Amino acid sequence: MDSGVDCFLGDDPVDWFERTNEQLRQRQQAQSVQAPVQTSHGQPNTGQPQAQQPFAANPAQARTPAPAMAQPASTGQAAVIPDKEIVSAARDLAASAATLDDLRACLEAFDGCNLKLTAKKLVFSDGNPSAKLMFVGEAPGRDEDLQGKPFVGRSGQLLDRMLEAIGLDRSSAYIANVVPWRPPGNRTPTPQETEICKPFITRQIELVNPDVLVFLGAASAKTLLGVQDGIRKMRGRWMSYPGQGREIAAIATYHPAYLLRSPLEKRLSWRDFLSIHAKLSGH
């Protein structure tokens, strides 16, 4: 844990030495079939004694291209190259979802993001889908990955207290992330990973259709609003998010994880939450 190793990439141990030996055996068998050893009379001998010899006896056969080594048996989804086709497929899949349940099913079936390979669970959402208030963070962490819900660790506990301070709780809000799978070691998602996941959070916002959209941290605001300002300059300023047929009031504030590291900034987030409460109340 002190070295940053806080998750396993697989649930079961893998004997890579045995896998390598198995690949070699498969390669030798394939070569024996495709390049049979010649007899002294120049005729191929496909009998059992020669079939047991993995390589040809003369130089001409030695130059025969060997077949590709067999791939090791996959224990799950294969990695993909994050290109424009993957992003386009994500857009089409997200657009096909008519409900939040459909969207969740689409994400569970989507194999275009390699973060799914190392994450334990899909972290889709928490809270009330009918709420007027929606929070969007960047990506789940370790606790979220274990429970399959966003903001359930220390930062989530702080978010709960901030909601309680303005008379709300999770039943009064809907919570999600731009990236629904935890990046290994809690690293920052790459631009490619964010771009692949963006259509799904965009569709999620459309389906929830909140009155107020709150970006927790600059990353989610930059991804969904296209702004380039830092969080210090951006926070507390009301902006507009293009919803379906209407503009949604949007605001960015400090991420709870940042507030845990910088408690003096809580006073500024308190102002933001008071502003959010006033907006919800119509003042």
Coordinates of C-alpha atoms in Angstrom, one line a residue:
M1 CA 0.0 0.0 0.0
D2 CA 2.9 2.4 0.8
S3 CA 4.2 1.8 -2.7
G4 CA 0.9 2.6 -4.3
V5 CA -0.1 -1.0 -5.0
D6 CA -3.7 -1.0 -3.9
C7 CA -5.5 -3.3 -6.4
F8 CA -5.0 -6.5 -8.3
L9 CA -5.2 -6.6 -12.1
G10 CA -6.6 -10.1 -11.8
D11 CA -8.4 -12.2 -9.3
D12 CA -6.4 -15.4 -9.8
P13 CA -2.6 -16.0 -10.1
V14 CA -1.3 -16.8 -13.6
D15 CA 1.6 -19.1 -14.3
W16 CA 3.3 -17.2 -17.1
F17 CA 6.1 -19.8 -17.4
E18 CA 3.6 -22.5 -18.1
R19 CA 1.7 -20.3 -20.6
T20 CA 5.0 -19.7 -22.4
N21 CA 5.8 -23.4 -22.6
E22 CA 2.2 -24.1 -23.9
Q23 CA 2.7 -21.4 -26.6
L24 CA 6.0 -23.1 -27.6
R25 CA 4.3 -26.5 -27.8
Q26 CA 1.5 -25.1 -29.9
R27 CA 4.0 -23.4 -32.2
Q28 CA 6.0 -26.6 -32.7
Q29 CA 2.9 -28.6 -33.4
A30 CA 1.8 -26.1 -36.0
Q31 CA 5.2 -26.1 -37.7
S32 CA 5.2 -29.9 -37.8
V33 CA 1.9 -29.9 -39.6
Q34 CA 2.7 -27.1 -42.1
A35 CA 6.3 -28.1 -42.8
P36 CA 6.7 -31.9 -42.6
V37 CA 10.2 -33.2 -42.6
Q38 CA 11.5 -34.6 -45.9
T39 CA 12.7 -38.2 -46.2
S40 CA 16.0 -39.2 -47.8
H41 CA 14.0 -39.7 -51.1
G42 CA 12.8 -36.2 -51.1
Q43 CA 9.2 -37.1 -50.3
P44 CA 7.5 -35.6 -47.2
N45 CA 7.0 -38.1 -44.4
T46 CA 3.9 -37.5 -42.4
G47 CA 4.4 -40.5 -40.2
Q48 CA 4.5 -40.3 -36.4
P49 CA 8.3 -40.3 -35.9
Q50 CA 8.8 -37.3 -38.2
A51 CA 5.8 -35.4 -36.8
Q52 CA 7.4 -35.4 -33.4
Q53 CA 10.3 -33.4 -34.8
P54 CA 9.4 -29.7 -34.5
F55 CA 11.7 -28.2 -37.2
A56 CA 12.6 -29.0 -40.8
A57 CA 15.8 -30.9 -41.5
N58 CA 17.0 -28.9 -44.5
P59 CA 17.7 -25.1 -44.9
A60 CA 14.9 -24.5 -47.4
Q61 CA 12.3 -25.6 -44.9
A62 CA 13.9 -23.7 -42.2
R63 CA 13.2 -20.5 -44.2
T64 CA 9.5 -21.3 -44.2
P65 CA 7.7 -18.5 -42.1
A66 CA 6.5 -19.9 -38.8
P67 CA 2.9 -19.4 -37.8
A68 CA 2.1 -16.8 -35.2
M69 CA 2.4 -18.0 -31.6
A70 CA -0.9 -18.8 -30.1
Q71 CA -2.2 -16.1 -27.9
P72 CA -2.6 -16.9 -24.2
A73 CA -6.1 -17.7 -23.1
S74 CA -7.8 -14.4 -22.1
T75 CA -9.2 -14.1 -18.7
G76 CA -11.5 -11.3 -19.8
Q77 CA -11.9 -8.4 -22.3
A78 CA -9.0 -7.7 -24.6
A79 CA -7.5 -4.2 -24.7
V80 CA -8.5 -1.9 -27.5
I81 CA -6.8 1.0 -29.3
P82 CA -8.7 4.2 -28.3
D83 CA -9.3 5.7 -31.8
K84 CA -12.0 7.7 -33.5
E85 CA -14.0 4.6 -34.3
I86 CA -14.3 3.7 -30.6
V87 CA -15.4 7.3 -29.8
S88 CA -18.0 7.1 -32.6
A89 CA -19.2 3.7 -31.3
A90 CA -19.6 5.2 -27.8
R91 CA -21.7 8.1 -29.2
D92 CA -24.0 5.8 -31.1
L93 CA -24.4 3.4 -28.2
A94 CA -25.1 6.3 -25.7
A95 CA -27.6 7.9 -28.1
S96 CA -29.5 4.6 -28.3
A97 CA -30.3 4.6 -24.6
A98 CA -33.9 5.7 -23.9
T99 CA -33.7 5.4 -20.1
L100 CA -31.1 5.4 -17.4
D101 CA -31.4 1.7 -17.1
D102 CA -30.7 1.3 -20.8
L103 CA -27.7 3.6 -20.5
R104 CA -26.3 1.5 -17.6
A105 CA -26.8 -1.7 -19.6
C106 CA -25.0 -0.1 -22.5
L107 CA -22.0 0.8 -20.3
E108 CA -21.9 -2.7 -18.9
A109 CA -21.8 -4.1 -22.4
F110 CA -19.3 -1.5 -23.8
D111 CA -15.8 -2.8 -24.2
G112 CA -14.3 0.3 -25.8
C113 CA -12.6 1.7 -22.7
N114 CA -9.6 -0.1 -21.3
L115 CA -10.3 1.1 -17.8
K116 CA -12.9 -1.6 -17.6
L117 CA -10.1 -4.2 -17.6
T118 CA -8.7 -3.1 -14.3
A119 CA -11.8 -1.8 -12.5
K120 CA -13.7 -4.0 -10.2
K121 CA -17.2 -2.5 -10.8
L122 CA -19.0 -0.1 -13.0
V123 CA -19.6 3.1 -11.0
F124 CA -22.8 4.4 -12.6
S125 CA -24.7 6.7 -10.3
D126 CA -26.2 7.3 -6.9
G127 CA -29.1 9.3 -5.5
N128 CA -32.4 10.3 -7.0
P129 CA -32.8 10.3 -10.8
S130 CA -35.8 12.6 -10.5
A131 CA -33.9 15.2 -8.4
K132 CA -33.5 18.8 -9.7
L133 CA -29.9 18.8 -8.6
M134 CA -27.1 16.8 -10.2
F135 CA -23.4 16.5 -9.3
V136 CA -20.8 15.4 -11.8
G137 CA -17.2 14.4 -10.7
E138 CA -14.3 13.2 -12.7
A139 CA -13.7 9.5 -11.9
P140 CA -14.3 7.0 -9.1
G141 CA -11.7 6.1 -6.5
R142 CA -10.9 3.0 -4.6
D143 CA -13.9 3.0 -2.3
E144 CA -16.2 3.8 -5.2
D145 CA -14.7 0.9 -7.2
L146 CA -15.3 -1.5 -4.4
Q147 CA -19.0 -0.5 -3.8
G148 CA -20.0 0.5 -7.3
K149 CA -21.3 3.9 -6.2
P150 CA -19.8 7.4 -6.7
F151 CA -18.6 9.5 -3.7
V152 CA -18.8 6.9 -0.9
G153 CA -15.3 7.3 0.5
R154 CA -14.0 10.2 2.6
S155 CA -14.8 12.8 -0.1
G156 CA -18.3 11.4 -0.3
Q157 CA -18.8 11.7 3.4
L158 CA -17.8 15.3 3.1
L159 CA -20.2 15.8 0.2
D160 CA -23.0 14.4 2.4
R161 CA -22.2 16.9 5.2
M162 CA -22.1 19.7 2.6
L163 CA -25.6 18.7 1.4
E164 CA -26.9 18.4 4.9
A165 CA -25.7 21.9 5.6
I166 CA -28.2 23.3 3.1
G167 CA -31.0 21.0 4.1
L168 CA -30.5 18.3 1.4
D169 CA -29.3 14.7 1.2
R170 CA -28.7 12.1 -1.5
S171 CA -32.4 11.6 -2.0
S172 CA -32.4 15.2 -3.1
A173 CA -29.6 14.9 -5.7
Y174 CA -28.3 12.7 -8.4
I175 CA -24.5 11.9 -8.5
A176 CA -22.4 10.6 -11.3
N177 CA -18.9 10.8 -12.8
V178 CA -17.6 11.6 -16.3
V179 CA -15.6 8.4 -16.3
P180 CA -17.5 5.4 -14.7
W181 CA -14.5 3.1 -14.1
R182 CA -11.7 3.7 -11.7
P183 CA -8.3 4.4 -13.3
P184 CA -5.6 2.2 -11.8
G185 CA -3.9 3.7 -8.7
N186 CA -6.4 6.6 -8.8
R187 CA -4.4 8.2 -11.6
T188 CA -6.0 11.0 -13.8
P189 CA -7.9 9.6 -16.7
T190 CA -6.2 10.2 -20.1
P191 CA -7.8 12.5 -22.6
Q192 CA -8.6 9.5 -24.8
E193 CA -10.3 7.7 -21.9
T194 CA -12.3 10.9 -21.0
E195 CA -13.3 11.4 -24.7
I196 CA -14.5 7.8 -25.0
C197 CA -16.7 8.1 -21.8
K198 CA -18.0 11.6 -22.5
P199 CA -21.0 10.5 -24.7
F200 CA -22.3 8.4 -21.8
I201 CA -22.2 11.2 -19.2
T202 CA -23.7 13.6 -21.7
R203 CA -26.6 11.2 -22.3
Q204 CA -26.9 10.7 -18.5
I205 CA -27.4 14.4 -18.0
E206 CA -30.0 14.5 -20.8
L207 CA -32.0 11.7 -19.2
V208 CA -31.9 13.2 -15.7
N209 CA -32.5 16.7 -17.1
P210 CA -31.8 18.5 -13.8
D211 CA -32.5 22.2 -13.1
V212 CA -29.1 22.7 -11.5
L213 CA -25.8 21.0 -12.6
V214 CA -22.8 21.1 -10.3
F215 CA -19.3 20.2 -11.5
L216 CA -17.2 18.9 -8.6
G217 CA -13.7 20.0 -9.7
A218 CA -12.4 21.6 -12.8
A219 CA -11.9 18.4 -14.8
S220 CA -15.6 17.6 -15.2
A221 CA -16.4 21.2 -16.0
K222 CA -13.7 21.4 -18.7
T223 CA -14.9 18.2 -20.2
L224 CA -18.5 19.1 -20.4
L225 CA -18.5 22.8 -20.8
G226 CA -15.4 23.2 -22.9
V227 CA -14.0 25.9 -20.6
Q228 CA -10.3 26.3 -20.0
D229 CA -10.2 28.3 -16.7
G230 CA -8.8 26.8 -13.6
I231 CA -11.1 25.9 -10.7
R232 CA -10.1 29.0 -8.7
K233 CA -11.2 31.3 -11.4
M234 CA -14.2 29.2 -12.5
R235 CA -15.8 28.3 -9.1
G236 CA -18.8 30.2 -7.9
R237 CA -19.7 31.6 -11.3
W238 CA -23.0 30.5 -12.9
M239 CA -22.8 29.2 -16.4
S240 CA -25.1 27.5 -18.8
Y241 CA -25.1 23.9 -19.9
P242 CA -27.0 23.0 -23.2
G243 CA -29.7 20.6 -22.2
Q244 CA -32.5 19.2 -24.3
G245 CA -34.5 22.1 -25.5
R246 CA -33.3 24.4 -22.6
E247 CA -30.3 25.8 -20.8
I248 CA -29.4 24.2 -17.5
A249 CA -27.9 26.4 -14.8
A250 CA -24.4 25.1 -14.1
I251 CA -21.8 25.9 -11.5
A252 CA -18.4 24.5 -10.6
T253 CA -17.0 24.1 -7.1
Y254 CA -14.1 22.5 -5.4
H255 CA -14.0 18.7 -5.4
P256 CA -14.5 17.3 -1.9
A257 CA -11.2 15.4 -2.2
Y258 CA -9.4 18.8 -2.6
L259 CA -11.2 20.2 0.4
L260 CA -9.9 17.4 2.5
R261 CA -6.4 18.4 1.5
S262 CA -7.1 22.2 1.8
P263 CA -9.7 22.7 4.5
L264 CA -9.3 26.5 4.4
E265 CA -11.1 26.5 1.0
K266 CA -14.2 25.0 2.6
R267 CA -15.5 28.5 3.2
L268 CA -15.6 29.2 -0.5
S269 CA -17.4 25.9 -1.2
W270 CA -19.9 26.9 1.5
R271 CA -20.6 30.1 -0.5
D272 CA -21.1 28.0 -3.6
F273 CA -23.5 25.6 -1.8
L274 CA -25.5 28.6 -0.5
S275 CA -25.7 29.9 -4.1
I276 CA -26.9 26.4 -5.2
H277 CA -29.6 26.4 -2.6
A278 CA -30.7 29.8 -3.6
K279 CA -30.9 28.8 -7.3
L280 CA -32.9 25.7 -6.4
S281 CA -35.3 27.8 -4.3
G282 CA -35.8 30.2 -7.2
H283 CA -34.1 33.2 -5.5

